[in-house]
mmCIF file of C-alpha atoms in Angstrom:
data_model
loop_
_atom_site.group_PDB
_atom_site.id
_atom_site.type_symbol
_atom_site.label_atom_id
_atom_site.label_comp_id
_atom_site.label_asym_id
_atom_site.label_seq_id
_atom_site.Cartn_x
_atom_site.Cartn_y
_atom_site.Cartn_z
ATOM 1 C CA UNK A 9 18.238 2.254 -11.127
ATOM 2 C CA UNK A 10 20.486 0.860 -13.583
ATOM 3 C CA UNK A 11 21.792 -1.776 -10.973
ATOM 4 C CA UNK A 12 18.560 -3.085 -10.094
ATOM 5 C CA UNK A 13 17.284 -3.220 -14.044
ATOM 6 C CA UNK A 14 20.616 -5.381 -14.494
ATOM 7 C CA UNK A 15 19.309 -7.394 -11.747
ATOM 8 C CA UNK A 16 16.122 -7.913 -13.448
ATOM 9 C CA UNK A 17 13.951 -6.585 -10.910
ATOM 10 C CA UNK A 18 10.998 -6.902 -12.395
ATOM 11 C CA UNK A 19 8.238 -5.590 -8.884
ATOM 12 C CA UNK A 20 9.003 -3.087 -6.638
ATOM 13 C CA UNK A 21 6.927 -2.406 -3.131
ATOM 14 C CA UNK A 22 7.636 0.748 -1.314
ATOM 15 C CA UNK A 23 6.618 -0.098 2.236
ATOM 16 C CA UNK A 24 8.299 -0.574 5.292
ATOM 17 C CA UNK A 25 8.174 0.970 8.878
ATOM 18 C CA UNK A 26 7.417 3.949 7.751
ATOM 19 C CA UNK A 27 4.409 3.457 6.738
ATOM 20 C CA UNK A 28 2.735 2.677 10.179
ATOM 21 C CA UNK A 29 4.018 6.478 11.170
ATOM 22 C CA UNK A 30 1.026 8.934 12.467
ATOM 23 C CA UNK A 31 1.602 11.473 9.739
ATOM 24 C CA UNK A 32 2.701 9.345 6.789
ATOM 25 C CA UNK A 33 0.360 10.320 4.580
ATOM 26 C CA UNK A 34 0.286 10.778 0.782
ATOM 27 C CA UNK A 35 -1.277 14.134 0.935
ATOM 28 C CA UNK A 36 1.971 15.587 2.176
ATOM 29 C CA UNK A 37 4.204 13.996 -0.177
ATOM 30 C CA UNK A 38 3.065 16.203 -3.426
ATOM 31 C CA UNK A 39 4.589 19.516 -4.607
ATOM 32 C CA UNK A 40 8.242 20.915 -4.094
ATOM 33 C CA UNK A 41 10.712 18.296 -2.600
ATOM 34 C CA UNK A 42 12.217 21.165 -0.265
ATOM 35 C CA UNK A 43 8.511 22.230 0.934
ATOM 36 C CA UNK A 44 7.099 18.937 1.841
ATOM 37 C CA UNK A 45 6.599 18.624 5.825
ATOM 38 C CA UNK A 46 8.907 16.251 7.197
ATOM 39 C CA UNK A 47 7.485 13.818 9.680
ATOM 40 C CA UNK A 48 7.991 11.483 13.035
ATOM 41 C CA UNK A 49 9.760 8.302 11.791
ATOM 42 C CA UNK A 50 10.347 4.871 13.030
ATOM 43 C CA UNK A 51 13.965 4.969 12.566
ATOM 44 C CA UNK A 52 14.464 8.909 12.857
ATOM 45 C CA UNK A 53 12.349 11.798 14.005
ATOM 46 C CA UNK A 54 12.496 13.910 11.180
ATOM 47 C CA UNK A 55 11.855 11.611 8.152
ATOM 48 C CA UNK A 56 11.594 13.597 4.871
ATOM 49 C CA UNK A 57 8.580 13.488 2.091
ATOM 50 C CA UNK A 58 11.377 14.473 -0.357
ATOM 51 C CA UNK A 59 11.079 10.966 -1.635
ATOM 52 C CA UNK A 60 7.548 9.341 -1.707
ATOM 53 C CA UNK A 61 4.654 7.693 -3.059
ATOM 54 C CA UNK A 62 4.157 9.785 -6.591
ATOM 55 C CA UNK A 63 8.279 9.888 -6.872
ATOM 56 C CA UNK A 64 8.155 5.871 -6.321
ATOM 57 C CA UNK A 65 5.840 5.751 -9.345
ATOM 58 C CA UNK A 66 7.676 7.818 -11.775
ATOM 59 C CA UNK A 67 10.697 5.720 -10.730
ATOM 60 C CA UNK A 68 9.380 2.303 -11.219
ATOM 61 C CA UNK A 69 7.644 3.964 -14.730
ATOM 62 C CA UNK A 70 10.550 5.059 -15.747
ATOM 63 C CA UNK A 71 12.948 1.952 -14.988
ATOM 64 C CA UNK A 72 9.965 -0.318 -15.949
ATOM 65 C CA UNK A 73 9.137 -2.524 -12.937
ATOM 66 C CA UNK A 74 5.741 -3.255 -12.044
ATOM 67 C CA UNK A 75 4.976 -1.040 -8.460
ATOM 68 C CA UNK A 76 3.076 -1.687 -5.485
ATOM 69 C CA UNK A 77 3.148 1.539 -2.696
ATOM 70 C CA UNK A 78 1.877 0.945 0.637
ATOM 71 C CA UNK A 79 -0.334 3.573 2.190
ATOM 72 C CA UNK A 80 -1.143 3.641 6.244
ATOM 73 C CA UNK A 81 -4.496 2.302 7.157
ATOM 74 C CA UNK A 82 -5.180 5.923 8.623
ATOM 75 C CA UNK A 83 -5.841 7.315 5.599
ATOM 76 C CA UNK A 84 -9.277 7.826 5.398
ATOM 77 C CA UNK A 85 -12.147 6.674 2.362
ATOM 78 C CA UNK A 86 -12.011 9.976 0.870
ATOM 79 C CA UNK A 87 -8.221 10.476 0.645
ATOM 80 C CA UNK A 88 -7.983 6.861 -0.902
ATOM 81 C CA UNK A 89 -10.557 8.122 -3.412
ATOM 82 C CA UNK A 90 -8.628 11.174 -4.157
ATOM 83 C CA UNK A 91 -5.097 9.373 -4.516
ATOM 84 C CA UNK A 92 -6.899 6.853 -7.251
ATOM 85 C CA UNK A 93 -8.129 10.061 -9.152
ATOM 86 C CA UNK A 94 -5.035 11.700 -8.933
ATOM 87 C CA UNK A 95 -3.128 8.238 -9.918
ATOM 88 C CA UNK A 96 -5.514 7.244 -12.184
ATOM 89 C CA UNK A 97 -7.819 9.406 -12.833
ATOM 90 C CA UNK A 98 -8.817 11.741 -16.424
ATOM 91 C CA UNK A 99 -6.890 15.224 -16.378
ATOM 92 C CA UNK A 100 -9.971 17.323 -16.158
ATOM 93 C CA UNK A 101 -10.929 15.646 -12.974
ATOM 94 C CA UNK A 102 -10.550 17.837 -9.659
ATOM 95 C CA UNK A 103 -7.128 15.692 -8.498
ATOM 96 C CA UNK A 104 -6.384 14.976 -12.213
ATOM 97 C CA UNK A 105 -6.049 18.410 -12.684
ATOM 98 C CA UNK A 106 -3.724 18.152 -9.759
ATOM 99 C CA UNK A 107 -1.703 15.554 -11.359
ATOM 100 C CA UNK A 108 -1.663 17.646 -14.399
ATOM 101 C CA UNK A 109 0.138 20.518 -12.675
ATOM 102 C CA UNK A 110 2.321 17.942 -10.881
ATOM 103 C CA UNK A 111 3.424 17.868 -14.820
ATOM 104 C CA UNK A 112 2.481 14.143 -15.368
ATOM 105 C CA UNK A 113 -1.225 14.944 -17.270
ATOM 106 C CA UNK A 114 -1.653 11.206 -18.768
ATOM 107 C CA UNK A 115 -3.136 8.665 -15.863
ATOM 108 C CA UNK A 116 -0.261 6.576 -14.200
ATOM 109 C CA UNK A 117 -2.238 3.470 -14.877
ATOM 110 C CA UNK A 118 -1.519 1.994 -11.022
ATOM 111 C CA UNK A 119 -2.795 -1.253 -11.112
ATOM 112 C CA UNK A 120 -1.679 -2.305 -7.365
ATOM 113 C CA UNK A 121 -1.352 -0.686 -3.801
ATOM 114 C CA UNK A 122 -0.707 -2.571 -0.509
ATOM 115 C CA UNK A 123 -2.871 -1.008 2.680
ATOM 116 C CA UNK A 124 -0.598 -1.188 5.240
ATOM 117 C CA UNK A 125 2.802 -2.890 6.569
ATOM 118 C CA UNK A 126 2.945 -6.064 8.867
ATOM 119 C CA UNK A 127 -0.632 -5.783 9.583
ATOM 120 C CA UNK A 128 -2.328 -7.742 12.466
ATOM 121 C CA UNK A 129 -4.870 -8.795 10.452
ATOM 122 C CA UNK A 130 -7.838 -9.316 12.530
ATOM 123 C CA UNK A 131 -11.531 -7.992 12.402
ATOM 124 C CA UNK A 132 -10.395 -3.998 13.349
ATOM 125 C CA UNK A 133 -7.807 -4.647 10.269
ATOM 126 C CA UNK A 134 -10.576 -5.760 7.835
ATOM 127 C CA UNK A 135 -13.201 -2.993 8.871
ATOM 128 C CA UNK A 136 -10.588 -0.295 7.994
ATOM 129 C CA UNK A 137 -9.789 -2.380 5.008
ATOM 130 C CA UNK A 138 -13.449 -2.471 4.078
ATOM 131 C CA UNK A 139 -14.276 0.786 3.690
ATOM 132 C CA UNK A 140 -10.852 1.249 2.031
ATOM 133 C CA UNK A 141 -10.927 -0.905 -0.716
ATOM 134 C CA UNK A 142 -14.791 0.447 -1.183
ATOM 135 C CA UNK A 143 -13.264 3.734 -1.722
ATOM 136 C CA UNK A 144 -10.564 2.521 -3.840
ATOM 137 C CA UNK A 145 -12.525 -0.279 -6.303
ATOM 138 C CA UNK A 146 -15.551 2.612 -6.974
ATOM 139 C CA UNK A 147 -12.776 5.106 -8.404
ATOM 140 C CA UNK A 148 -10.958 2.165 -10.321
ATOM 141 C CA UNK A 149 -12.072 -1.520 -10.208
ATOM 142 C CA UNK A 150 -9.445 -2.741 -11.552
ATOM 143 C CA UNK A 151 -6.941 -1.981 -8.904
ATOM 144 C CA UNK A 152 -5.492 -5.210 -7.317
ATOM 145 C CA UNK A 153 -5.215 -4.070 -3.425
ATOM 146 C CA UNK A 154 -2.861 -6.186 -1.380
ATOM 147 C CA UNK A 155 -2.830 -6.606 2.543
ATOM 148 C CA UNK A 156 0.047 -6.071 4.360
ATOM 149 C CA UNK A 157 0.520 -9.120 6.505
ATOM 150 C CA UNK A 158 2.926 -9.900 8.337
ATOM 151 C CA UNK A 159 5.382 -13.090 9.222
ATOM 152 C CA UNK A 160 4.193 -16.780 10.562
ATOM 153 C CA UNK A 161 7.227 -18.505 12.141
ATOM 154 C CA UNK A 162 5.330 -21.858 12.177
ATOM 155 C CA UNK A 163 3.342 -23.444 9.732
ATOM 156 C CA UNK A 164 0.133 -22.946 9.330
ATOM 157 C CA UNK A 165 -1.975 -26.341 9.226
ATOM 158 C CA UNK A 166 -5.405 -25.326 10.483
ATOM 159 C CA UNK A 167 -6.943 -21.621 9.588
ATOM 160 C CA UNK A 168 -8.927 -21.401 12.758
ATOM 161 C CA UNK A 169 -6.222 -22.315 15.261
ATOM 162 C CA UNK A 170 -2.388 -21.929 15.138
ATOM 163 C CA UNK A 171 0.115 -20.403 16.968
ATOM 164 C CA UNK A 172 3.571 -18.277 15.771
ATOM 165 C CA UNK A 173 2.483 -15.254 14.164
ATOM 166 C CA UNK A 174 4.500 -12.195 14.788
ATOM 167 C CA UNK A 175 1.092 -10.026 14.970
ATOM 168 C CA UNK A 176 -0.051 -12.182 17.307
ATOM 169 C CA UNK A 177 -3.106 -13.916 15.927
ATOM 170 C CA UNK A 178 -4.077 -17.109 16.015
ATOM 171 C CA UNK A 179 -6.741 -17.169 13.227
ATOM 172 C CA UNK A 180 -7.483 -16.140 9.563
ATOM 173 C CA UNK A 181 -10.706 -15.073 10.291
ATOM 174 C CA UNK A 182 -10.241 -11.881 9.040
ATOM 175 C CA UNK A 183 -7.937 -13.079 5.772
ATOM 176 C CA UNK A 184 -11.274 -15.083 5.180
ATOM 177 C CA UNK A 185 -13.282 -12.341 4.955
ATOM 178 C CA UNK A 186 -11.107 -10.055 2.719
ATOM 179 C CA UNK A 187 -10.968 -12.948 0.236
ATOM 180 C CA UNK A 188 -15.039 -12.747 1.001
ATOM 181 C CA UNK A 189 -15.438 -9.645 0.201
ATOM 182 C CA UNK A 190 -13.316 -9.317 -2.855
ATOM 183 C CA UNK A 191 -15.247 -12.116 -4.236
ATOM 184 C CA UNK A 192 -18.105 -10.400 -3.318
ATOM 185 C CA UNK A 193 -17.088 -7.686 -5.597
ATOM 186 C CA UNK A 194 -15.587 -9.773 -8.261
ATOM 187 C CA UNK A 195 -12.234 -7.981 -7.120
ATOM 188 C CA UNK A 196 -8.780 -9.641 -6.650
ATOM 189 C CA UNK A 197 -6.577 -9.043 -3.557
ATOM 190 C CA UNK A 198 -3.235 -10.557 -3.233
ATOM 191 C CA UNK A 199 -1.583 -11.039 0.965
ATOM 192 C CA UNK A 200 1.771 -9.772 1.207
ATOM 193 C CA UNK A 201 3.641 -12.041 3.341
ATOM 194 C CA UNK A 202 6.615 -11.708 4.608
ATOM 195 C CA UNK A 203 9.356 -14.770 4.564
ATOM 196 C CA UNK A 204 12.204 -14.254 6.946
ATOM 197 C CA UNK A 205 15.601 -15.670 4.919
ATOM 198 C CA UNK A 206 18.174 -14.665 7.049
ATOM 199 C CA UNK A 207 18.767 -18.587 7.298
ATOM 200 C CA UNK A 208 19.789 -21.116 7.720
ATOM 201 C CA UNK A 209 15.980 -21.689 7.918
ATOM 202 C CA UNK A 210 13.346 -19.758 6.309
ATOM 203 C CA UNK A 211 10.395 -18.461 8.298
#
């Protein structure tokens, strides 16, 4: 912590592969460290909840960076309701109350998630985005949600047709109607793209 305040980190995402795994889900990342159920990783098939979303928050409160956790896109409407109450929500409120007995009772004041991690972002990505961000802006409005594209190894000089994406599309379509409906709802979203710098050029 200390190293990366002397860095001046100043926004932290936690996201990665793990996030596109069956059973990560925020749900089973609350209560004892040592009781949490482990699940099937990416990288290793017994990846621990000991660490995860509510523990990222505390950290980044604590050490003062601005945080951004991603959440799969299988989480359903109703458990992205119930994270935002629990995040965000008063302490006599059903997953307040939670978060009260979790020993944090003030609101964590999250003003960002990311749904999802190098996203093909096409029309099945933007229905399940939909009805997520629906879920999420009616507990707090306020929330800034951001997409989790992915990389585009060529540039990009006409939206409808281009080639070199690593999720395989060849259209923002579907990035045109997030920014549609976010306007719609007088909502900001931000697109979380990832830039390859492993050099000597950048992607």
């Amino acid at each position: 912590a200390e190293a990366l305040v002397d860095q001046g980190v100043t926004v932290l995402r936690y996201g990665g592969s793990m996030v596109n795994c069956a059973e990560y889900r925020w749900k089973n990342m609350l209560g004892p460290r040592d009781r949490r159920p482990p699940y099937r990783g990416t990288w290793y098939p017994y990846s621990t909840n000991g660490w995860g979303i509510i523990d990222f928050i505390e950290f980044c409160n604590a050490a003062g960076f601005l945080c951004i956790p991603a959440f799969n896109m299988g989480e359903t409407p109703q458990d992205m309701a119930d994270f935002m109450e629990y995040a965000n929500g008063p302490a006599d409120s059903e997953w307040g109350r939670r978060r009260a007995a979790d020993g944090h009772p003030a609101p964590y004041r999250l003003r960002h998630i990311e749904l999802g991690n190098e996203e093909r972002v096409d029309d099945a990505y933007f229905e399940r985005f939909r009805a997520l961000a629906e879920a999420i802006w009616a507990k707090d409005p306020e929330v800034v949600i951001v997409v989790g594209d992915f990389v585009y190894g060529e540039p990009i000089r006409d939206p409808e047709s281009f080639r070199g994406a690593a999720s395989g599309i060849t259209s923002l379509a579907a990035h045109r109607k997030i920014l549609d409906l976010a306007r719609a709802r007088g909502r900001e979203v931000w697109f979380d793209v990832h830039v390859g710098t492993d050099g000597p050029d950048v992607s």
